[in-house]
Each structure stands twice: as C-alpha cells, then as structure tokens.
C-alpha cells in the first residue's frame, strides 16, 4: 500500500467496510442541532443520538473519516499548533463505531489487525493504556495482541475514562501509542515525561458500557457500544517513517507552497510560522466551506482568531500582500477529491480569506508596532499589562491569543485578568453613556445600524458576546 494521506484514508474505510461497517460521510464541522458544541471535534458527534438510542439507522456498524476542529471549547489545541509534532486545529479522525453490536474483544482485534497486519506496524513499538480498573481490556490486549504486561499501562485518570457529558453514555477507554524512538524526548503515558513527543497517541478506543443517570447513579448499558478515533495525520506520519505530522506528504505540499510564495525556507524561527500557516489554512478553508464566516462572536470569532493568527505569521515571513488565499489551490488539489465541498466553496473561501487579510493587514502592522514599543524593555518571564492587550484588541482587532502568541517566543505572557478588567470597564463606560444620553431612541438606532453594517465594524462595542469565546 502506498502511504499517502489519501491512500491511508481509503485503506482505513475499506478495511472496516470489508468488516461489515457502513462507510458514512463525514458530518459537517458545525454540528447539526447541537448548540452545546462549538465544532465537531470527534467522529462520534454525528452519531450521538444513535448511541443514546434516540435515533435509529439502518446499520449497527459504521466507519468514517470525520473532519474535526479543536480550536475552541473543551478541546482547544490552538496553542499547540506549530509547537508540538502532533497537534492541528483541523484534522481528520478515522473511526469505527458499533451501535450495540460488537464490543471490546472485536474492537481490539479489528484495531490490532489493521495496524499490525494491514499497515504492518512494528509490534515492539506499540504500547497501550487501559483504565486502571478495566481488567477485561487488560486481559484482551494480552490475549489478542500478545502484548507483554509492562506495555499495557493502567491509567487512573479521566484521560482513560470517556463521558459524553455530565450524564449520558460513558465508559473506559484504551489508547494505542507509538514509540518514535529514544532520540526524541518524552516518556510513556502515565510517566513524568508523558507530555513529550516520543510516545505518540495514535488511536483511542472508547468502550461505552455505562450510562450516567445522575451525579451519583451509573447503570450498565443494555447494549454496550464502541467509538474509536485515530488521527489520520498521526498514523500517516508513522507509516511515512516521519516523527512529525508536519512532515507528511500533505503538509510537505502545503508548506512547500508557503515557502515558494514567501521565498523563506522552513528553517529556524520560520519553521513554526510555515506550520501555523499550513494548519490554519486548512481549518479556515474547511470552516468556511461548512458555512462559518469570520465575525466577532461565537464560531465566527474562533475562525477570525485562526485567520488573524495565520496572518501574523505570514507577516513574520515578510509577506506584505495577502498570502493565505494564494495557498488555497494547493489545499484544494490535495484534499478536494476526498472533500468536494472544498471545490464547491473554493471561490467563497478565496474571497473570504482575501477580504479578511486585506482588512486586517492595515491594522496588523500598526498594532504590531504598538506591541513592539510596549514590550521593547521586557524580558523573559515578564507580563504585558491588560490595558495594552485590550487596546490591541479593541483598536487593532488583535484577538487576545494573537497577542499571546506574538510574545510567546520571548517568554512573555499577558495579564489575562487585566485584559478582562479593561474590557469590563469599557462595557460599563458604554452603558453609562447610553443611560446618560437621555434619548430612548438612540439605542434602537444604534442596533439597527449595527445590523445593517454587521458587527465587524463595531468591534469595540460588541465585546460582550466576543468575550465568551476568549479562552
Ligand atoms: P492528545 O492527548 O495527543 O492531545 P487526545 O487524547 O486529546 O490526543 P482524542 O480525543 O483521544 O485525542 O482523539 C482521538 C485521536 O485523534 C487521537 O488519538 C489522535 O490520534 C487524534 N487527535 C486528537 N487531537 C488531535 C489534534 N489536535 N491534531 C491531530 N490529531 C489529533
Ligand atoms: Mg488532546
Ligand atoms: Mg490523549
Ligand atoms: Mg485520547
């Protein structure tokens, strides 16, 4: 098997298809009828109601390659991008699902056969975790995979216990890790160095066997289910003999395009910038294709943060003209066949990227020079005051995380509380002014105007809702 990202995706779906699973399309990034979730962040999202029994499908086994974004809400990997070998804001999660059909034994067998037989991974480089009380899973890994006991690690934390929410289906999980070798810093799961990038989690198998009824009461599910998720980019790295997700074929192409257009090699400090740009291009393009547009609130604000952050990195690489939209054709060429929505929305994505870059480009430069002045005397360990961070936000459209990202390499952090306080003060001030104006109609007029022009032009006053998504 060739091990390009496109071929691995197909091989995964075919394998589970051959094993009785319905091959189902990815759900959209904006979950349908689920206001509790900002973006689809796992394969099981489109099947939530199937797992709880609210919805029935004509199949009880399914497999997908699900578009995921983890850049807001409970799962937020935005700050990891560019700095770890394994995190993206947008990634594809390969999964197989059993809705009350098979359970632990077949789930483990199918997973183990796929990675060791079909994909041919070296067994000696694999290790797994189980929830500390899950003796059943421990024994199955020993029996089915023939793994020695020291490579089946019992983990007592919530990392190995999955729950849909405070109530609902839940259960232990078992994660498969790949050891990329001693030359990379990091330790096995459960050890003090587990945050390193030597042992990389490739696949998570969730065994849904309970239902949490109330905080105290948990019962066995009559028909336990399976939900698994494997990062396509992570398994591609392993199969392509790379340690780093950003060195797989897909990212080589995207980063190559960014290198070509900027003329800056992906070395030294520029390396992280090219990675951030390639990653953020994917999340921005896929979010726009699924109907999200940059705005100052909710999902749109997360998209705006991602786009603006990428633009700062483009600026770091010396790009003085909009860059992101020019990279789009490379992405569409790589991923358009698997995700035709990219092709359908290409013109919209391109326009949206270009417009946002053009608009923000003007203030970005001025904001950055303010930031440079404000931080010129600062050293590692220092903290930028909240007033300045708020001014950058309010006047120059800098999302807080952009300012944080800009100072990160110098080891300078931002006073979050000071930022929030400055925002509160401004809100209170605005309210006072309304009250003091004595004209009841003013507020109505203002809101009408705002509706007409869109929130974008009223960034300074629209902080209330934007605030909720600043994490
Ligand atoms: P990690 O501990 O490495 O952050 P996770 O435990 O948060 O991963 P899960 O929620 O178990 O990840 O998701 C299932 C699989 O999806 C992971 O095993 C991994 O292969 C992949 N994955 C998760 N987050 C990301 C990401 N940000 N970028 C790329 N792949 C990811
Ligand atoms: Mg994670
Ligand atoms: Mg994990
Ligand atoms: Mg996991």
CSV table of C-alpha atoms and ligand atoms in Angstrom, one decimal:
chain,number,residue,atom,x,y,z
A,1,UNK,CA,0.0,0.0,0.0
A,2,UNK,CA,1.2,3.5,-0.8
A,3,UNK,CA,1.1,5.5,2.4
A,4,UNK,CA,-0.1,8.9,1.2
A,5,UNK,CA,-2.7,10.5,3.3
A,6,UNK,CA,-5.3,9.9,0.6
A,7,UNK,CA,-4.5,6.2,0.4
A,8,UNK,CA,-4.4,5.7,4.1
A,9,UNK,CA,-7.9,7.2,4.5
A,10,UNK,CA,-9.2,4.9,1.7
A,11,UNK,CA,-7.5,1.9,3.2
A,12,UNK,CA,-9.0,2.5,6.6
A,13,UNK,CA,-12.5,2.9,5.3
A,14,UNK,CA,-12.1,-0.1,3.0
A,15,UNK,CA,-10.9,-2.3,5.8
A,16,UNK,CA,-13.8,-1.5,8.1
A,17,UNK,CA,-16.2,-1.7,5.1
A,18,UNK,CA,-14.9,-5.3,4.5
A,19,UNK,CA,-15.6,-6.0,8.1
A,20,UNK,CA,-19.3,-5.2,7.9
A,21,UNK,CA,-19.2,-1.4,8.5
A,22,UNK,CA,-21.3,1.1,6.6
A,23,UNK,CA,-19.0,3.7,5.1
A,24,UNK,CA,-20.6,7.0,6.2
A,25,UNK,CA,-19.7,10.5,5.0
A,26,UNK,CA,-18.1,12.9,7.4
A,27,UNK,CA,-20.6,15.1,9.3
A,28,UNK,CA,-20.2,18.9,8.9
A,29,UNK,CA,-17.9,20.9,11.2
A,30,UNK,CA,-20.8,22.8,12.6
A,31,UNK,CA,-22.8,20.1,14.3
A,32,UNK,CA,-26.5,19.9,13.4
A,33,UNK,CA,-28.9,20.6,16.2
A,34,UNK,CA,-26.2,20.7,18.8
A,35,UNK,CA,-25.8,24.2,20.3
A,36,UNK,CA,-23.7,22.7,23.1
A,37,UNK,CA,-20.8,22.1,20.8
A,38,UNK,CA,-18.8,24.8,19.0
A,39,UNK,CA,-17.3,22.5,16.3
A,40,UNK,CA,-17.4,18.8,15.6
A,41,UNK,CA,-14.3,17.6,17.4
A,42,UNK,CA,-14.6,13.8,17.2
A,43,UNK,CA,-16.1,11.1,14.9
A,44,UNK,CA,-18.9,10.2,17.3
A,45,UNK,CA,-20.5,13.6,17.2
A,46,UNK,CA,-22.8,12.8,14.2
A,47,UNK,CA,-23.8,9.6,16.0
A,48,UNK,CA,-24.6,11.0,19.4
A,49,UNK,CA,-28.3,10.2,19.2
A,50,UNK,CA,-27.6,6.8,17.8
A,51,UNK,CA,-25.6,5.9,20.8
A,52,UNK,CA,-28.2,7.1,23.2
A,53,UNK,CA,-31.0,5.3,21.3
A,54,UNK,CA,-32.9,8.5,20.3
A,55,UNK,CA,-32.2,7.8,16.6
A,56,UNK,CA,-32.0,4.6,14.6
A,57,UNK,CA,-30.0,3.9,11.5
A,58,UNK,CA,-30.3,1.0,9.0
A,59,UNK,CA,-26.9,-0.2,10.2
A,60,UNK,CA,-25.3,-1.0,13.5
A,61,UNK,CA,-21.6,-0.7,12.4
A,62,UNK,CA,-20.2,2.4,10.8
A,63,UNK,CA,-16.9,3.8,9.7
A,64,UNK,CA,-16.0,7.4,8.9
A,65,UNK,CA,-13.2,9.9,8.3
A,66,UNK,CA,-14.5,12.8,10.2
A,67,UNK,CA,-13.5,16.5,9.8
A,68,UNK,CA,-12.6,17.8,13.2
A,69,UNK,CA,-11.7,21.2,14.6
A,70,UNK,CA,-10.2,21.7,18.1
A,71,UNK,CA,-9.8,25.4,18.4
A,72,UNK,CA,-12.3,26.4,21.0
A,73,UNK,CA,-14.5,25.0,23.8
A,74,UNK,CA,-13.4,22.0,25.8
A,75,UNK,CA,-10.9,20.7,23.3
A,76,UNK,CA,-8.6,23.5,22.2
A,77,UNK,CA,-5.3,22.7,20.6
A,78,UNK,CA,-4.8,26.1,19.0
A,79,UNK,CA,-1.8,26.9,21.2
A,80,UNK,CA,-0.2,23.6,20.5
A,81,UNK,CA,0.0,24.2,16.7
A,82,UNK,CA,3.5,25.0,15.5
A,83,UNK,CA,5.0,23.8,18.7
A,84,UNK,CA,4.1,20.1,19.1
A,85,UNK,CA,4.7,17.4,16.4
A,86,UNK,CA,1.2,16.1,16.7
A,87,UNK,CA,-1.5,18.8,17.0
A,88,UNK,CA,-3.5,20.5,14.4
A,89,UNK,CA,-6.6,22.8,14.7
A,90,UNK,CA,-8.2,20.9,11.8
A,91,UNK,CA,-7.5,17.2,11.5
A,92,UNK,CA,-9.3,14.1,10.2
A,93,UNK,CA,-10.4,11.5,12.7
A,94,UNK,CA,-10.7,7.9,11.3
A,95,UNK,CA,-13.2,5.9,13.3
A,96,UNK,CA,-15.2,2.7,13.6
A,97,UNK,CA,-18.4,2.5,15.5
A,98,UNK,CA,-20.5,-0.2,16.9
A,99,UNK,CA,-24.1,0.7,18.0
A,100,UNK,CA,-24.9,-2.1,20.4
A,101,UNK,CA,-23.3,-4.6,18.1
A,102,UNK,CA,-19.7,-5.8,18.8
A,103,UNK,CA,-17.8,-4.7,22.0
A,104,UNK,CA,-14.3,-4.8,23.5
A,105,UNK,CA,-13.0,-8.0,22.1
A,106,UNK,CA,-13.8,-7.4,18.4
A,107,UNK,CA,-12.9,-3.7,18.7
A,108,UNK,CA,-9.4,-4.6,20.0
A,109,UNK,CA,-9.0,-7.3,17.4
A,110,UNK,CA,-10.0,-5.1,14.5
A,111,UNK,CA,-7.7,-2.3,15.6
A,112,UNK,CA,-4.8,-4.5,16.2
A,113,UNK,CA,-5.1,-6.4,12.9
A,114,UNK,CA,-5.4,-3.1,11.0
A,115,UNK,CA,-2.2,-1.5,12.4
A,116,UNK,CA,0.0,-4.6,12.6
A,117,UNK,CA,-1.2,-6.7,9.7
A,118,UNK,CA,-2.6,-4.3,7.1
A,119,UNK,CA,-0.4,-1.3,8.0
A,120,UNK,CA,2.5,-3.5,9.1
A,121,UNK,CA,3.5,-1.5,12.2
A,122,UNK,CA,6.3,-3.0,14.3
A,123,UNK,CA,4.6,-4.6,17.3
A,124,UNK,CA,7.6,-3.8,19.5
A,125,UNK,CA,7.0,-0.1,19.1
A,126,UNK,CA,3.4,-0.2,20.3
A,127,UNK,CA,2.0,0.1,23.7
A,128,UNK,CA,-1.5,0.6,25.1
A,129,UNK,CA,-3.2,2.1,28.1
A,130,UNK,CA,-6.3,0.9,29.8
A,131,UNK,CA,-8.4,2.5,32.6
A,132,UNK,CA,-7.0,1.2,35.8
A,133,UNK,CA,-10.0,-0.9,36.8
A,134,UNK,CA,-10.6,-2.3,33.3
A,135,UNK,CA,-9.2,-5.8,33.8
A,136,UNK,CA,-11.3,-7.0,30.9
A,137,UNK,CA,-9.4,-4.8,28.4
A,138,UNK,CA,-6.1,-5.5,30.1
A,139,UNK,CA,-6.7,-9.3,29.5
A,140,UNK,CA,-7.9,-8.8,26.0
A,141,UNK,CA,-4.8,-6.9,25.0
A,142,UNK,CA,-2.7,-9.6,26.4
A,143,UNK,CA,-4.6,-12.3,24.7
A,144,UNK,CA,-5.4,-10.8,21.3
A,145,UNK,CA,-2.3,-8.6,20.8
A,146,UNK,CA,0.1,-10.8,22.8
A,147,UNK,CA,1.5,-7.6,24.4
A,148,UNK,CA,3.6,-8.1,27.5
A,149,UNK,CA,2.1,-6.8,30.7
A,150,UNK,CA,4.6,-3.9,31.1
A,151,UNK,CA,3.3,-2.5,27.8
A,152,UNK,CA,-0.3,-2.4,28.9
A,153,UNK,CA,-0.4,0.6,31.2
A,154,UNK,CA,-3.1,1.2,33.7
A,155,UNK,CA,-4.1,4.8,33.9
A,156,UNK,CA,-6.3,6.0,36.8
A,157,UNK,CA,-7.2,9.5,35.4
A,158,UNK,CA,-10.1,10.8,33.3
A,159,UNK,CA,-7.7,10.5,30.2
A,160,UNK,CA,-8.9,6.9,30.1
A,161,UNK,CA,-12.5,7.4,31.1
A,162,UNK,CA,-14.7,9.0,28.5
A,163,UNK,CA,-18.0,10.6,29.1
A,164,UNK,CA,-20.4,12.4,26.7
A,165,UNK,CA,-21.3,14.9,29.3
A,166,UNK,CA,-22.3,15.1,33.0
A,167,UNK,CA,-24.9,12.5,32.2
A,168,UNK,CA,-25.3,10.0,29.3
A,169,UNK,CA,-23.2,7.2,27.9
A,170,UNK,CA,-19.7,6.8,29.3
A,171,UNK,CA,-17.0,4.2,29.8
A,172,UNK,CA,-13.4,3.3,30.0
A,173,UNK,CA,-11.1,3.8,27.0
A,174,UNK,CA,-7.9,2.3,25.8
A,175,UNK,CA,-5.3,4.3,23.8
A,176,UNK,CA,-2.7,3.0,21.4
A,177,UNK,CA,0.7,4.7,21.4
A,178,UNK,CA,3.6,4.5,19.0
A,179,UNK,CA,7.1,4.8,20.3
A,180,UNK,CA,9.0,7.0,17.8
A,181,UNK,CA,12.3,6.2,19.4
A,182,UNK,CA,14.8,7.1,22.1
A,183,UNK,CA,16.2,10.1,20.2
A,184,UNK,CA,13.0,12.0,20.9
A,185,UNK,CA,12.3,13.5,24.3
A,186,UNK,CA,9.3,12.0,26.1
A,187,UNK,CA,8.1,9.2,28.3
A,188,UNK,CA,5.4,6.6,28.1
A,189,UNK,CA,1.8,7.5,29.2
A,190,UNK,CA,1.5,7.9,32.9
A,191,UNK,CA,5.1,8.9,33.4
A,192,UNK,CA,6.5,12.3,34.3
A,193,UNK,CA,7.7,12.9,30.7
A,194,UNK,CA,4.4,11.9,29.0
A,195,UNK,CA,4.0,15.4,27.5
A,196,UNK,CA,7.0,14.8,25.3
A,197,UNK,CA,6.6,13.7,21.7
A,198,UNK,CA,8.4,10.4,21.8
A,199,UNK,CA,5.3,8.3,22.6
A,200,UNK,CA,2.5,9.5,20.4
A,201,UNK,CA,-1.1,8.5,20.9
A,202,UNK,CA,-2.4,7.3,17.6
A,203,UNK,CA,-5.8,5.7,18.4
A,204,UNK,CA,-8.3,5.9,21.1
A,205,UNK,CA,-10.9,3.1,21.6
A,206,UNK,CA,-13.8,4.0,23.7
A,207,UNK,CA,-15.8,1.3,25.4
A,208,UNK,CA,-19.3,2.8,26.1
A,209,UNK,CA,-20.6,0.5,28.7
A,210,UNK,CA,-22.4,2.7,31.3
A,211,UNK,CA,-25.0,5.3,31.4
A,212,UNK,CA,-24.6,8.1,33.9
A,213,UNK,CA,-28.1,8.9,35.1
A,214,UNK,CA,-27.3,11.4,37.8
A,215,UNK,CA,-24.1,12.5,39.5
A,216,UNK,CA,-24.4,9.5,41.9
A,217,UNK,CA,-26.1,6.9,39.8
A,218,UNK,CA,-24.5,4.9,37.0
A,219,UNK,CA,-26.0,1.8,35.4
A,220,UNK,CA,-24.8,-0.7,32.8
A,221,UNK,CA,-25.9,0.0,29.2
A,222,UNK,CA,-28.1,-2.9,28.0
A,223,UNK,CA,-26.2,-2.9,24.7
A,224,UNK,CA,-22.6,-1.5,25.1
A,225,UNK,CA,-21.2,0.3,22.1
A,226,UNK,CA,-17.8,1.2,20.6
A,227,UNK,CA,-16.5,4.5,19.4
A,228,UNK,CA,-12.9,4.9,18.2
A,229,UNK,CA,-10.8,7.7,16.8
A,230,UNK,CA,-7.4,7.6,15.1
A,231,UNK,CA,-5.7,10.8,13.9
A,232,UNK,CA,-5.2,10.4,10.1
A,233,UNK,CA,-2.2,12.7,10.1
A,234,UNK,CA,-0.6,10.8,13.1
A,235,UNK,CA,-0.9,7.4,11.5
A,236,UNK,CA,0.4,8.9,8.2
A,237,UNK,CA,3.5,10.1,10.0
A,238,UNK,CA,4.2,6.7,11.4
A,239,UNK,CA,3.6,5.0,8.0
A,240,UNK,CA,5.7,7.5,6.2
A,241,UNK,CA,8.6,7.0,8.6
A,242,UNK,CA,8.3,10.5,9.9
A,243,UNK,CA,8.1,11.6,13.5
A,244,UNK,CA,6.3,14.8,12.9
A,245,UNK,CA,2.8,15.3,11.5
A,246,UNK,CA,4.0,18.3,9.6
A,247,UNK,CA,6.5,16.2,7.6
A,248,UNK,CA,3.8,14.0,5.9
A,249,UNK,CA,3.1,14.3,2.2
A,250,UNK,CA,0.1,16.6,2.6
A,251,UNK,CA,1.9,19.1,4.8
A,252,UNK,CA,5.1,19.0,2.7
A,253,UNK,CA,3.0,20.2,-0.2
A,254,UNK,CA,1.2,23.0,1.8
A,255,UNK,CA,4.4,24.1,3.5
A,256,UNK,CA,6.2,23.9,0.1
A,257,UNK,CA,3.6,26.2,-1.4
A,258,UNK,CA,4.1,28.7,1.5
A,259,UNK,CA,7.9,28.5,1.1
A,260,UNK,CA,7.6,29.1,-2.5
A,261,UNK,CA,5.3,32.1,-2.2
A,262,UNK,CA,7.2,33.8,0.6
A,263,UNK,CA,10.6,32.8,-0.5
A,264,UNK,CA,11.5,32.0,3.1
A,265,UNK,CA,12.8,28.4,3.8
A,266,UNK,CA,11.1,26.5,6.6
A,267,UNK,CA,14.0,26.7,8.9
A,268,UNK,CA,14.8,28.3,12.3
A,269,UNK,CA,12.1,30.6,13.5
A,270,UNK,CA,10.3,30.5,10.2
A,271,UNK,CA,9.5,26.8,10.7
A,272,UNK,CA,6.8,27.4,13.2
A,273,UNK,CA,5.3,30.1,11.1
A,274,UNK,CA,5.0,27.9,8.0
A,275,UNK,CA,3.4,25.2,10.1
A,276,UNK,CA,0.9,27.6,11.6
A,277,UNK,CA,0.0,28.9,8.2
A,278,UNK,CA,-0.5,25.5,6.7
A,279,UNK,CA,-2.5,24.3,9.6
A,280,UNK,CA,-4.7,27.4,9.9
A,281,UNK,CA,-5.3,27.4,6.1
A,282,UNK,CA,-6.9,24.0,6.5
A,283,UNK,CA,-9.1,24.9,9.4
A,284,UNK,CA,-10.1,28.3,7.9
A,285,UNK,CA,-10.9,26.7,4.5
A,286,UNK,CA,-12.9,23.8,5.9
A,287,UNK,CA,-14.8,26.1,8.3
A,288,UNK,CA,-15.8,28.5,5.6
A,289,UNK,CA,-16.8,25.6,3.3
A,290,UNK,CA,-19.2,24.4,6.2
A,291,UNK,CA,-20.8,27.8,6.4
A,292,UNK,CA,-18.8,29.7,9.1
A,293,UNK,CA,-17.8,33.2,8.2
A,294,UNK,CA,-15.4,35.5,10.2
A,295,UNK,CA,-17.3,37.6,12.7
A,296,UNK,CA,-16.9,39.0,16.2
A,297,UNK,CA,-18.9,36.3,18.1
A,298,UNK,CA,-19.2,32.6,18.6
A,299,UNK,CA,-17.9,30.3,15.9
A,300,UNK,CA,-17.2,33.2,13.5
A,301,UNK,CA,-14.9,34.7,16.1
A,302,UNK,CA,-12.9,31.5,16.5
A,303,UNK,CA,-12.5,31.5,12.7
A,304,UNK,CA,-11.4,35.1,12.8
A,305,UNK,CA,-8.9,34.3,15.5
A,306,UNK,CA,-7.4,31.5,13.5
A,307,UNK,CA,-7.2,33.6,10.3
A,308,UNK,CA,-5.7,36.6,12.0
A,309,UNK,CA,-3.2,34.4,13.8
A,310,UNK,CA,-2.1,32.9,10.5
A,311,UNK,CA,-1.8,36.4,9.0
A,312,UNK,CA,0.6,37.5,11.7
A,313,UNK,CA,2.8,34.5,10.9
A,314,UNK,CA,2.6,35.4,7.2
A,315,UNK,CA,3.7,38.9,8.1
A,316,UNK,CA,6.6,37.5,10.1
A,317,UNK,CA,7.7,35.7,7.0
A,318,UNK,CA,7.7,39.1,5.3
A,319,UNK,CA,4.6,38.7,3.2
A,320,UNK,CA,3.3,42.2,2.6
A,321,UNK,CA,0.4,41.1,0.3
A,322,UNK,CA,-2.4,38.7,1.3
A,323,UNK,CA,-1.0,35.2,1.3
A,324,UNK,CA,-3.5,32.7,2.5
A,325,UNK,CA,-5.8,32.8,-0.4
A,326,UNK,CA,-2.9,32.1,-2.8
A,327,UNK,CA,-2.2,28.9,-0.9
A,328,UNK,CA,-5.7,27.7,-1.3
A,329,UNK,CA,-5.3,26.0,-4.7
A,330,UNK,CA,-2.6,23.7,-3.2
A,331,UNK,CA,-5.0,22.6,-0.4
A,332,UNK,CA,-7.9,22.1,-2.9
A,333,UNK,CA,-5.6,20.0,-5.1
A,334,UNK,CA,-4.6,17.8,-2.1
A,335,UNK,CA,-8.0,17.4,-0.4
A,336,UNK,CA,-10.7,18.4,-2.8
A,337,UNK,CA,-11.3,14.8,-4.1
A,338,UNK,CA,-12.0,13.5,-0.6
A,339,UNK,CA,-13.9,16.6,0.4
A,340,UNK,CA,-15.7,18.0,-2.7
A,341,UNK,CA,-17.2,20.8,-0.5
A,342,UNK,CA,-13.8,22.5,-0.8
A,343,UNK,CA,-14.1,22.6,-4.5
A,344,UNK,CA,-17.7,23.8,-4.4
A,345,UNK,CA,-16.8,26.6,-2.0
A,346,UNK,CA,-13.4,27.5,-3.4
A,347,UNK,CA,-14.4,30.9,-4.7
A,348,UNK,CA,-16.1,31.8,-1.4
A,349,UNK,CA,-13.1,30.6,0.7
A,350,UNK,CA,-10.7,32.5,-1.6
A,351,UNK,CA,-12.7,35.8,-1.3
A,352,UNK,CA,-13.2,35.5,2.4
A,353,UNK,CA,-9.5,34.9,3.0
A,354,UNK,CA,-8.5,37.7,0.8
A,355,UNK,CA,-11.0,40.2,2.3
A,356,UNK,CA,-10.1,39.4,5.9
A,357,UNK,CA,-6.4,39.7,5.0
A,358,UNK,CA,-6.8,43.0,3.3
A,359,UNK,CA,-8.9,44.4,6.0
A,360,UNK,CA,-6.7,43.2,8.9
A,361,UNK,CA,-3.4,43.8,7.1
A,362,UNK,CA,-3.7,47.5,7.6
A,363,UNK,CA,-4.2,47.4,11.3
A,364,UNK,CA,-2.0,44.4,11.9
A,365,UNK,CA,1.1,46.4,11.1
A,366,UNK,CA,0.2,49.3,13.3
A,367,UNK,CA,-0.8,47.0,16.1
A,368,UNK,CA,2.4,45.1,15.9
A,369,UNK,CA,4.5,48.3,16.1
A,370,UNK,CA,2.5,49.3,19.2
A,371,UNK,CA,3.2,45.9,20.7
A,372,UNK,CA,6.9,46.2,19.8
A,373,UNK,CA,7.1,49.6,21.6
A,374,UNK,CA,5.1,48.4,24.6
A,375,UNK,CA,7.3,45.3,25.0
A,376,UNK,CA,10.7,46.6,24.0
A,377,UNK,CA,12.0,46.7,27.6
A,378,UNK,CA,10.5,43.4,28.6
A,379,UNK,CA,12.4,40.2,29.3
A,380,UNK,CA,11.6,36.6,29.6
A,381,UNK,CA,9.1,36.0,32.5
A,382,UNK,CA,7.6,39.5,32.2
A,383,UNK,CA,3.9,40.1,31.8
A,384,UNK,CA,2.3,42.5,29.4
A,385,UNK,CA,-0.3,44.7,31.1
A,386,UNK,CA,-4.0,44.0,30.3
A,387,UNK,CA,-4.7,47.6,29.2
A,388,UNK,CA,-2.3,47.3,26.3
A,389,UNK,CA,-3.6,43.9,25.3
A,390,UNK,CA,-7.1,45.3,25.4
A,391,UNK,CA,-6.1,48.3,23.3
A,392,UNK,CA,-4.7,45.9,20.7
A,393,UNK,CA,-7.9,44.0,20.8
A,394,UNK,CA,-10.2,47.0,20.8
A,395,UNK,CA,-8.5,49.3,18.4
A,396,UNK,CA,-6.4,47.0,16.2
A,397,UNK,CA,-8.6,43.9,16.2
A,398,UNK,CA,-5.9,41.6,17.8
A,399,UNK,CA,-7.6,38.6,19.4
A,400,UNK,CA,-6.0,38.0,22.8
A,401,UNK,CA,-4.4,34.8,21.7
A,402,UNK,CA,-2.7,36.5,18.8
A,403,UNK,CA,-1.0,38.9,21.3
A,404,UNK,CA,-0.1,35.9,23.5
A,405,UNK,CA,1.3,34.1,20.5
A,406,UNK,CA,3.3,37.1,19.4
A,407,UNK,CA,5.0,37.3,22.8
A,408,UNK,CA,5.4,33.6,23.4
A,409,UNK,CA,8.7,33.1,21.8
A,410,UNK,CA,10.2,35.7,24.0
A,411,UNK,CA,8.8,34.1,27.1
A,412,UNK,CA,6.5,37.0,27.9
A,413,UNK,CA,2.9,36.4,29.0
A,414,UNK,CA,-0.2,38.6,29.1
A,415,UNK,CA,-2.2,39.7,32.1
A,416,UNK,CA,-5.5,37.9,31.3
A,417,UNK,CA,-7.3,39.3,34.3
A,418,UNK,CA,-6.2,42.8,33.5
A,419,UNK,CA,-7.4,42.3,29.9
A,420,UNK,CA,-10.9,41.2,31.2
A,421,UNK,CA,-11.0,44.1,33.6
A,422,UNK,CA,-10.2,46.6,30.8
A,423,UNK,CA,-13.0,45.1,28.8
A,424,UNK,CA,-15.4,45.3,31.7
A,425,UNK,CA,-14.5,48.9,32.2
A,426,UNK,CA,-15.2,49.7,28.6
A,427,UNK,CA,-18.5,48.0,28.8
A,428,UNK,CA,-19.5,49.9,31.9
A,429,UNK,CA,-18.5,53.1,30.2
A,430,UNK,CA,-20.6,52.3,27.2
A,431,UNK,CA,-23.6,51.6,29.3
A,432,UNK,CA,-23.2,54.8,31.2
A,433,UNK,CA,-23.1,56.7,28.0
A,434,UNK,CA,-26.3,55.2,26.8
A,435,UNK,CA,-28.0,55.9,30.1
A,436,UNK,CA,-26.7,59.5,30.1
A,437,UNK,CA,-27.8,60.3,26.6
A,438,UNK,CA,-31.4,60.6,27.6
A,439,UNK,CA,-32.6,59.6,24.2
A,440,UNK,CA,-34.5,56.4,24.3
A,441,UNK,CA,-34.3,56.1,20.6
A,442,UNK,CA,-30.5,56.1,20.4
A,443,UNK,CA,-30.1,52.6,21.4
A,444,UNK,CA,-32.6,51.3,18.8
A,445,UNK,CA,-31.0,53.3,16.1
A,446,UNK,CA,-27.6,52.0,17.1
A,447,UNK,CA,-28.7,48.4,16.9
A,448,UNK,CA,-30.4,49.0,13.6
A,449,UNK,CA,-27.2,50.4,12.2
A,450,UNK,CA,-25.2,47.6,13.6
A,451,UNK,CA,-27.5,45.1,12.0
A,452,UNK,CA,-27.1,46.9,8.7
A,453,UNK,CA,-23.4,47.2,8.8
A,454,UNK,CA,-22.6,43.9,10.5
A,455,UNK,CA,-20.9,43.5,13.9
A,456,UNK,CA,-17.5,43.7,12.3
A,457,UNK,CA,-17.5,47.4,12.2
A,458,UNK,CA,-18.5,47.7,15.8
A,459,UNK,CA,-15.8,45.6,17.3
A,460,UNK,CA,-15.3,48.0,20.2
A,461,UNK,CA,-18.9,47.7,21.4
A,462,UNK,CA,-19.5,44.1,20.7
A,463,UNK,CA,-17.3,42.8,23.4
A,464,UNK,CA,-20.0,41.2,25.4
A,465,UNK,CA,-20.5,38.3,23.1
A,466,UNK,CA,-17.0,38.1,21.9
A,467,UNK,CA,-15.8,37.7,25.4
A,468,UNK,CA,-17.4,34.3,25.8
A,469,UNK,CA,-15.1,32.7,23.3
A,470,UNK,CA,-11.9,34.2,24.6
A,471,UNK,CA,-10.2,31.4,26.4
B,1,LIG,P1,-3.6,14.1,22.7
B,1,LIG,O1,-3.6,13.6,24.1
B,1,LIG,O2,-2.4,13.8,21.9
B,1,LIG,O3,-3.9,15.6,22.7
B,1,LIG,P2,-6.4,13.3,22.6
B,1,LIG,O4,-6.3,12.3,23.7
B,1,LIG,O5,-6.8,14.7,23.0
B,1,LIG,O6,-4.9,13.4,22.0
B,1,LIG,P3,-8.6,12.0,21.5
B,1,LIG,O7,-9.7,13.0,22.0
B,1,LIG,O8,-8.5,10.7,22.1
B,1,LIG,O9,-7.2,12.8,21.4
B,1,LIG,O10,-8.9,11.9,19.9
B,1,LIG,C1,-8.7,10.6,19.2
B,1,LIG,C2,-7.5,10.7,18.3
B,1,LIG,O11,-7.5,11.9,17.4
B,1,LIG,C3,-6.1,10.8,19.0
B,1,LIG,O12,-5.7,9.5,19.4
B,1,LIG,C4,-5.3,11.4,17.9
B,1,LIG,O13,-4.7,10.4,17.1
B,1,LIG,C5,-6.2,12.3,17.2
B,1,LIG,N1,-6.1,13.7,17.6
B,1,LIG,C6,-6.6,14.3,18.7
B,1,LIG,N2,-6.4,15.6,18.7
B,1,LIG,C7,-5.7,15.9,17.6
B,1,LIG,C8,-5.1,17.1,17.1
B,1,LIG,N3,-5.3,18.3,17.7
B,1,LIG,N4,-4.5,17.1,15.9
B,1,LIG,C9,-4.3,15.9,15.3
B,1,LIG,N5,-4.8,14.7,15.7
B,1,LIG,C10,-5.5,14.7,16.9
B,2,LIG,MG1,-5.8,16.5,23.2
B,3,LIG,MG1,-4.6,11.9,25.0
B,4,LIG,MG1,-7.1,10.3,23.6
